[in-house]
PDB file of C-alpha atoms in Angstrom:
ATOM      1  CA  UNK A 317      -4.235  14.307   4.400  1.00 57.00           C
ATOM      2  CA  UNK A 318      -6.796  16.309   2.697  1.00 63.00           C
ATOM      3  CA  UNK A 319      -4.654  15.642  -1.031  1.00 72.00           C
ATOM      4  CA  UNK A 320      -4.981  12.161  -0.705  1.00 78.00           C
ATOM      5  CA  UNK A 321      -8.252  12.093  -2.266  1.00 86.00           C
ATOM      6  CA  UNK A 322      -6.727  14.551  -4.891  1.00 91.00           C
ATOM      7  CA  UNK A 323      -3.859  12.350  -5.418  1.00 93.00           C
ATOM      8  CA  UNK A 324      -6.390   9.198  -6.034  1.00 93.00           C
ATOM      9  CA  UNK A 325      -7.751  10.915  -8.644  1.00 94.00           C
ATOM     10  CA  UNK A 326      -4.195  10.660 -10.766  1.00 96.00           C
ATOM     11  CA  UNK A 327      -3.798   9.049 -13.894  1.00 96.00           C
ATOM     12  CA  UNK A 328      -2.737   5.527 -13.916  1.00 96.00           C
ATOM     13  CA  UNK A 329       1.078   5.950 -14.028  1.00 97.00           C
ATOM     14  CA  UNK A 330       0.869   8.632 -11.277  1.00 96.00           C
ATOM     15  CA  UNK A 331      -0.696   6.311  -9.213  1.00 95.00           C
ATOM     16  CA  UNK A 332       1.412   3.326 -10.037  1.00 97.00           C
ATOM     17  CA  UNK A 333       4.108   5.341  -8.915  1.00 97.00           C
ATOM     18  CA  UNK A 334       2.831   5.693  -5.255  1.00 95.00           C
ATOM     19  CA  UNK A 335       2.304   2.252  -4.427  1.00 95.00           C
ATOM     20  CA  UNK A 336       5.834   0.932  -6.648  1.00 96.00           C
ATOM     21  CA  UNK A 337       7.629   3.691  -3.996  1.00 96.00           C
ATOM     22  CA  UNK A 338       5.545   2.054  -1.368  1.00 94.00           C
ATOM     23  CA  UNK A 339       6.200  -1.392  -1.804  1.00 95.00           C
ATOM     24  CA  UNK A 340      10.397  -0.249  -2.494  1.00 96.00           C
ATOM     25  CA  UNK A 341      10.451   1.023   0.683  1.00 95.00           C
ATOM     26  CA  UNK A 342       8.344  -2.089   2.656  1.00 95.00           C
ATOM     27  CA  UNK A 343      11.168  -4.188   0.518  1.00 95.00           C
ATOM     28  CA  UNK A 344      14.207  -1.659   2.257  1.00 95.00           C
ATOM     29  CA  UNK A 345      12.513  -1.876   5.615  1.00 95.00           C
ATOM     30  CA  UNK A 346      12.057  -5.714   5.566  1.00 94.00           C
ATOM     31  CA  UNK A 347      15.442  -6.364   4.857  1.00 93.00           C
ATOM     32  CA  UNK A 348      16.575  -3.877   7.952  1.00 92.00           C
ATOM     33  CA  UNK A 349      13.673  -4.719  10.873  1.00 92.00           C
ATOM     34  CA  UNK A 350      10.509  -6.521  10.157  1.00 93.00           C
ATOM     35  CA  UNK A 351       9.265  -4.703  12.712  1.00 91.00           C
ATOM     36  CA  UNK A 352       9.403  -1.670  11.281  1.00 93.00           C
ATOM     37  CA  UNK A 353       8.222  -3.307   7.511  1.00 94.00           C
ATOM     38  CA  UNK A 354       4.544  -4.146   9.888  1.00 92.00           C
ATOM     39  CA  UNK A 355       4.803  -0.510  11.315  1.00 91.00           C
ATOM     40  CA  UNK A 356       5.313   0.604   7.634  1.00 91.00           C
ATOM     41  CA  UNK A 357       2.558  -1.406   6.458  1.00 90.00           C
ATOM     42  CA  UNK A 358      -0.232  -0.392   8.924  1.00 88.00           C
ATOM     43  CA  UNK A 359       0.736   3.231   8.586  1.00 85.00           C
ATOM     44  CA  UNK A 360       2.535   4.016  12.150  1.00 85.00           C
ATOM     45  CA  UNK A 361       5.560   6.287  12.590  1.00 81.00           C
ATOM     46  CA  UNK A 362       8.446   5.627  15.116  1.00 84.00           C
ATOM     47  CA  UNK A 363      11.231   6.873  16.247  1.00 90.00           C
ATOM     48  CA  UNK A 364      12.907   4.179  14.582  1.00 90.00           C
ATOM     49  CA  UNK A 365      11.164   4.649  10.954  1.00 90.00           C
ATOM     50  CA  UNK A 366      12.440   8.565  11.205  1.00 92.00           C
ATOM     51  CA  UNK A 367      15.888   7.072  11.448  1.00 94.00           C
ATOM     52  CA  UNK A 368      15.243   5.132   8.365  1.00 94.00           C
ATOM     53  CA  UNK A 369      14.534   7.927   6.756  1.00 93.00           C
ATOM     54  CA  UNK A 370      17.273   9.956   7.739  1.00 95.00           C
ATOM     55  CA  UNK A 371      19.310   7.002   5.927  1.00 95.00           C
ATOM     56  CA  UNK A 372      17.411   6.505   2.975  1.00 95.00           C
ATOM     57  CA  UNK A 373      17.087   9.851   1.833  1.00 97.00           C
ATOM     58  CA  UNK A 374      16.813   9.110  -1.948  1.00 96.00           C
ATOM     59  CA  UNK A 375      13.780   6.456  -1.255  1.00 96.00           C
ATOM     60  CA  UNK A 376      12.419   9.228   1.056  1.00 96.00           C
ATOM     61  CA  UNK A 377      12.681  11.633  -1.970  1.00 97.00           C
ATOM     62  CA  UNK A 378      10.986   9.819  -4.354  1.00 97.00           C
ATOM     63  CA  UNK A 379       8.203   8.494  -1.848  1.00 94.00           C
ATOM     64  CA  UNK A 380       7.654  12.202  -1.833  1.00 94.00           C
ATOM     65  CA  UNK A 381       8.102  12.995  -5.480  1.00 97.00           C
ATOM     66  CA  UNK A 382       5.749  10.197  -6.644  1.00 96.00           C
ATOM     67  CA  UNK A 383       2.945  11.935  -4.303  1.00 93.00           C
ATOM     68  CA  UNK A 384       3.400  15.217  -5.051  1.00 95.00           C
ATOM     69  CA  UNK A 385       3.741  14.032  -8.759  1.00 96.00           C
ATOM     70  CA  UNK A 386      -0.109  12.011  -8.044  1.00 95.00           C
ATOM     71  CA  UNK A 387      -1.387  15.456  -6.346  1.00 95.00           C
ATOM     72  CA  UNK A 388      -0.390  17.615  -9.100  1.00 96.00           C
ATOM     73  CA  UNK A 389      -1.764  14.704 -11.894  1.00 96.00           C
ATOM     74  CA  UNK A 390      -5.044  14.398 -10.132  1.00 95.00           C
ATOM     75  CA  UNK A 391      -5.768  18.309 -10.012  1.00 95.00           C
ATOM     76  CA  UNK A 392      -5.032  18.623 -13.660  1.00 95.00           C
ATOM     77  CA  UNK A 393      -6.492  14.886 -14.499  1.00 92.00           C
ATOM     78  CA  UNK A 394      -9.370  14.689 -11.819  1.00 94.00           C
ATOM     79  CA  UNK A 395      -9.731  10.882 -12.627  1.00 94.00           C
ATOM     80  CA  UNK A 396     -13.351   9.782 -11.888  1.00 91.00           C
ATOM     81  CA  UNK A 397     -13.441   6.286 -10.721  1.00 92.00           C
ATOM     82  CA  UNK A 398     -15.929   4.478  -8.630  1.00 94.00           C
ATOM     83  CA  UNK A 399     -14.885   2.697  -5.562  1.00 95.00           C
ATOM     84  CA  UNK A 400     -13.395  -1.031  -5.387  1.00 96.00           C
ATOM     85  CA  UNK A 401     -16.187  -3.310  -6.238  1.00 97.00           C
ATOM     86  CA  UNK A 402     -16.658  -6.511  -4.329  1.00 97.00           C
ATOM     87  CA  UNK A 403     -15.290  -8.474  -7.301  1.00 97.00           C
ATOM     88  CA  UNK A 404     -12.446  -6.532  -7.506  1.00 97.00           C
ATOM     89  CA  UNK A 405     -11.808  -7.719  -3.539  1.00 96.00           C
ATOM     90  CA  UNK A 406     -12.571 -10.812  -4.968  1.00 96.00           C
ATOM     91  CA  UNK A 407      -9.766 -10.873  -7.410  1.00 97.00           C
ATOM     92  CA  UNK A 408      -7.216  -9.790  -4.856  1.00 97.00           C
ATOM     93  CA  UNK A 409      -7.782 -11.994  -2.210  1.00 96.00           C
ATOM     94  CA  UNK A 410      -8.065 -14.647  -5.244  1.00 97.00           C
ATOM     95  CA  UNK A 411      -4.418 -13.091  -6.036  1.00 97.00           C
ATOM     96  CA  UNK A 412      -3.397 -13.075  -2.123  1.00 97.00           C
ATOM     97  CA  UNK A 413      -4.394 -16.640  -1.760  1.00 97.00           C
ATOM     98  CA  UNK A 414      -3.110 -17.446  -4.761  1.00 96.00           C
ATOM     99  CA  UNK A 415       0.404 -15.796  -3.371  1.00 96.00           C
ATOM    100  CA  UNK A 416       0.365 -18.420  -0.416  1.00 97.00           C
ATOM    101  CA  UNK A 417      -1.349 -15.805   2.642  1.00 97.00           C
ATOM    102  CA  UNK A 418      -3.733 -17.649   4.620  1.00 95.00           C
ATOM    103  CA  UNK A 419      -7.280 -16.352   5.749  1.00 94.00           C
ATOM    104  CA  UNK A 420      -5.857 -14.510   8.579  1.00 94.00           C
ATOM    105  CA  UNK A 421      -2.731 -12.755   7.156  1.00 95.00           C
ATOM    106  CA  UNK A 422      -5.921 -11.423   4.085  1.00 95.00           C
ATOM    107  CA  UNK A 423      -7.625 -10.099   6.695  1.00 93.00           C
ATOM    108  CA  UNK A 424      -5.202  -8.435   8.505  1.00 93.00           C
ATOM    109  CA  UNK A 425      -3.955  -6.691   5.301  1.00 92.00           C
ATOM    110  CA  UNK A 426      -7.571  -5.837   4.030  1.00 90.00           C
ATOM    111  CA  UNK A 427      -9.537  -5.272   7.367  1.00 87.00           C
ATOM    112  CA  UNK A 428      -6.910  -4.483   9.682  1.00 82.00           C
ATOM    113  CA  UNK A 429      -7.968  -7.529  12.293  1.00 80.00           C
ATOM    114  CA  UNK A 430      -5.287  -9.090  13.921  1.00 82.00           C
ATOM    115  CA  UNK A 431      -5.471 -12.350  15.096  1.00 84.00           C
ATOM    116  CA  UNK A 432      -5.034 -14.117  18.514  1.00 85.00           C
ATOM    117  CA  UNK A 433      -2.348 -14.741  18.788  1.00 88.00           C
ATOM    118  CA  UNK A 434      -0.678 -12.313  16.257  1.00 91.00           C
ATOM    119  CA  UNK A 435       0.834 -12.947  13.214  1.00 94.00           C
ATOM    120  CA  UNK A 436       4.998 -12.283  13.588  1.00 95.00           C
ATOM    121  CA  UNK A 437       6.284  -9.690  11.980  1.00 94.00           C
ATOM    122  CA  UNK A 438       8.641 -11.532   9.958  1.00 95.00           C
ATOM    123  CA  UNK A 439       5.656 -13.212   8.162  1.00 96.00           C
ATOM    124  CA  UNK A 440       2.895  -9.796   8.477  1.00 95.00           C
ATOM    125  CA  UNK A 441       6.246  -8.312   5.974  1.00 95.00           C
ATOM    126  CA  UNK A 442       6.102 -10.604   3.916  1.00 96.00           C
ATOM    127  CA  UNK A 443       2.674 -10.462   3.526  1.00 96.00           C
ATOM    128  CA  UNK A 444       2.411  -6.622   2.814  1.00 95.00           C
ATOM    129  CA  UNK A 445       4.544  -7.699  -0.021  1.00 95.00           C
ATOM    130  CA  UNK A 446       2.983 -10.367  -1.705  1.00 97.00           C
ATOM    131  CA  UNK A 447      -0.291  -8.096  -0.822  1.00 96.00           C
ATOM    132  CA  UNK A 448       1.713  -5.258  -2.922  1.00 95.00           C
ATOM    133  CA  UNK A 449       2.223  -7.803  -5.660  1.00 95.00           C
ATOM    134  CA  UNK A 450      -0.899  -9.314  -5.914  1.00 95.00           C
ATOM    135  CA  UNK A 451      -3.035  -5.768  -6.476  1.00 95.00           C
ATOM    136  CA  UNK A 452       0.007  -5.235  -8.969  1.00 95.00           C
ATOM    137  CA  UNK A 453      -1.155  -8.515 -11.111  1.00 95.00           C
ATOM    138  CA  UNK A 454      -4.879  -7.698 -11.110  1.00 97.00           C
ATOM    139  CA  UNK A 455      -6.288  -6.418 -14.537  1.00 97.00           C
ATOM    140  CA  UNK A 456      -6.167  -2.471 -15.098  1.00 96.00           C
ATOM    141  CA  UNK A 457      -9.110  -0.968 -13.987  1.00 96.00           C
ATOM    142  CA  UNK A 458      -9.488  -3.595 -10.589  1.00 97.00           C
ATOM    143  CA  UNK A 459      -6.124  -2.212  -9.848  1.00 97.00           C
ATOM    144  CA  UNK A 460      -5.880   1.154 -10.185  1.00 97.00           C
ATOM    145  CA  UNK A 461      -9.837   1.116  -8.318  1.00 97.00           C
ATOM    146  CA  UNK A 462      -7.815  -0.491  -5.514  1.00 97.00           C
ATOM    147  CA  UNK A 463      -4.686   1.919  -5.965  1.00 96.00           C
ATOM    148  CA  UNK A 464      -6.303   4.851  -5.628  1.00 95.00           C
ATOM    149  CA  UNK A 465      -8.467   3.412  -2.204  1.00 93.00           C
ATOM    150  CA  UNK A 466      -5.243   2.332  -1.086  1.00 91.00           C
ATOM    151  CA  UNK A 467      -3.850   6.071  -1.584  1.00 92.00           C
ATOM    152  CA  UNK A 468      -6.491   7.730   0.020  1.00 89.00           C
ATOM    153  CA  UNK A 469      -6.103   5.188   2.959  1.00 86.00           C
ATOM    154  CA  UNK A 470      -2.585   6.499   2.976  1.00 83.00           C
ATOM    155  CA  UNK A 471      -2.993   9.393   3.366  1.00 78.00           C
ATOM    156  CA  UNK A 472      -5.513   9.137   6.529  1.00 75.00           C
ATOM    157  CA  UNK A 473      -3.043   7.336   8.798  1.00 67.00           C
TER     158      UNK A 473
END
C-alpha cells in the first residue's frame, strides 16, 4: 500500500503497464464469472479470485512484474505530476459516454455509487472495460494524470 504512491510516480510506460495488466486480467475474469470481473474492478478479494489466480499464474506474474517494475521506475524517476484536473474527468466521462455507459454505470466506475437497483454484473464488466479503454484513448498527459490516481487507488483497496 504505502508504494502505490511510489509506483504513480513511474514513467509513462511503467505506468501503462499497470493498468494494460489490469484491464488483461478484468478481460480473463469476464470471460470466466462476471462476478468476479465487478469484484476485480472495485478492488475486493475472494475466495474465488485466489482460485483465479492459482490458474492464471502467468497473468498473476506479470500483474506483479508490471508493479514492481512501476515501484522501482518511480523511485529512480520520481515523476511529478499534479492530480487529475476536472477537464481531464471531463474528457473521460466524454470518452465513457462516448463508449455507450450511461450516467449511472460513470458513476459507479468514477465515484463508486451504486445505483438502486444495481447495475448486473454482466453489464458493471463490461463497463470496467470500456472505462479501461476510454482513459486509454485520452491524450497523454490526461491519461497518465488519471493512471497514476488510478494506481494509487489500487493500491489502497
Amino acid at each position: 500500500r504505502a508504494r502505490g504512491g511510489v509506483a504513480a510516480r513511474a514513467g509513462p510506460q511503467a505506468l501503462s503497464k499497470i493498468i494494460e495488466t489490469q484491464a488483461a486480467t478484468l478481460a480473463a475474469l469476464s470471460v470466466l464469472d462476471r462476478g468476479l470481473c465487478v469484484d476485480f474492478l472495485f478492488g475486493q478479494s475472494s475466495k474465488g479470485f485466489f482460485e483465479f489466480a492459482a490458474r492464471h499464474p502467468g497473468l498473476m506474474a506479470r500483474m506483479a512484474s508490471a508493479a514492481i517494475d512501476a515501484i522501482a521506475d518511480g523511485e529512480k524517476n520520481k515523476v511529478a505530476r499534479k492530480p487529475p484536473t476536472e477537464a481531464d474527468f471531463n474528457l473521460l466521462e466524454t470518452a465513457l459516454v462516448m463508449g455507450g455507459l450511461s450516467k449511472a454505470e460513470i458513476e459507479a466506475l468514477l465515484d463508486g455509487r451504486h445505483p438502486d437497483p444495481p447495475i448486473p454484473d454482466e453489464r458493471l464488466c463490461e463497463a470496467g472495460g470500456v472505462y479501461l479503454d476510454g482513459m486509454k484513448g485520452l491524450p497523454e498527459e490526461p491519461r497518465l494524470r488519471l493512471y497514476a490516481l488510478a494506481v494509487e487507488l489500487m493500491a489502497k483497496m
